[in-house]
Coordinates of N, CA and C in Angstrom, one line a residue:
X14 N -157.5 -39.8 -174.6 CA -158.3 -38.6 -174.5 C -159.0 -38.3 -175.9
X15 N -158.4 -38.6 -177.1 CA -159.1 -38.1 -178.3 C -159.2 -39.1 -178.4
X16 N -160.1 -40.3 -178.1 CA -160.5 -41.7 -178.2 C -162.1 -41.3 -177.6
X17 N -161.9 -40.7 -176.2 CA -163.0 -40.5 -175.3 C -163.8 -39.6 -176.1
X18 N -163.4 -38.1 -176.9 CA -163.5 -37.3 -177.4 C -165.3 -37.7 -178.5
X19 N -164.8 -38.4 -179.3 CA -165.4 -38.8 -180.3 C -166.4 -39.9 -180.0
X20 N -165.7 -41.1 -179.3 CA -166.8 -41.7 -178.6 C -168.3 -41.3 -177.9
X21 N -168.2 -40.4 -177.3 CA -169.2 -39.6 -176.4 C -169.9 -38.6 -177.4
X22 N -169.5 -38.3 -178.4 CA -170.4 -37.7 -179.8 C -171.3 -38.7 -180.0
X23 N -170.6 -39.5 -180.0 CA -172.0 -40.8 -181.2 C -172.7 -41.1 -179.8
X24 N -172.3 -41.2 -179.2 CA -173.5 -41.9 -177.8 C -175.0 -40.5 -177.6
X25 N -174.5 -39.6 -177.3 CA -175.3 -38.8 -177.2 C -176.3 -38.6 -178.4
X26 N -176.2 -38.6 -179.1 CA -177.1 -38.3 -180.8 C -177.9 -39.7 -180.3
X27 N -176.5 -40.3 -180.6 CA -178.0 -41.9 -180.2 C -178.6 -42.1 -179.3
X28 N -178.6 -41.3 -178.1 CA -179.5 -41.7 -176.8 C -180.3 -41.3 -177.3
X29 N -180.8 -39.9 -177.4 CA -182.0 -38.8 -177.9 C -183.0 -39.5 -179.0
X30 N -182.1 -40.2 -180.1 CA -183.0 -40.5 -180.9 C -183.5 -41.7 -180.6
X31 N -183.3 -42.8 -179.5 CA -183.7 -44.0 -179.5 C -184.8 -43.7 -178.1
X32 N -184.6 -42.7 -176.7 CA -185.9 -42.1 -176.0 C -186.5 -41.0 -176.7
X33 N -186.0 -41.3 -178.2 CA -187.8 -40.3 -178.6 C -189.2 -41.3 -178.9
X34 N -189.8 -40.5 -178.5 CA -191.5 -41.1 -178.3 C -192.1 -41.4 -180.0
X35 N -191.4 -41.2 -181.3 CA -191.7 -41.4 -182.4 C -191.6 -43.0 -182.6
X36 N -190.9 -43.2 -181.9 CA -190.8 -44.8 -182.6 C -191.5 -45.7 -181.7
X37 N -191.8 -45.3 -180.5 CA -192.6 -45.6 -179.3 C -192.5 -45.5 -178.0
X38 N -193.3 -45.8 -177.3 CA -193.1 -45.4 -175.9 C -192.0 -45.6 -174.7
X39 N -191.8 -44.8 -174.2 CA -190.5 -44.5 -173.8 C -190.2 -45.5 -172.4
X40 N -190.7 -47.0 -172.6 CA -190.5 -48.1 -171.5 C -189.6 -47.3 -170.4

């Protein structure tokens, strides 16, 4: 459970920043 905790932090920050439209279009 505090494995899952922390894992799911870094995923979400990184989704958002990798479907933003700044670096390009959102295939």
């Amino acid at each position: 459970m505090s494995s899952q905790a922390p894992n799911e932090a870094r995923v979400i920050p990184l989704r958002p920043h990798t479907a933003r439209p700044s670096s390009g279009p959102p295939t």
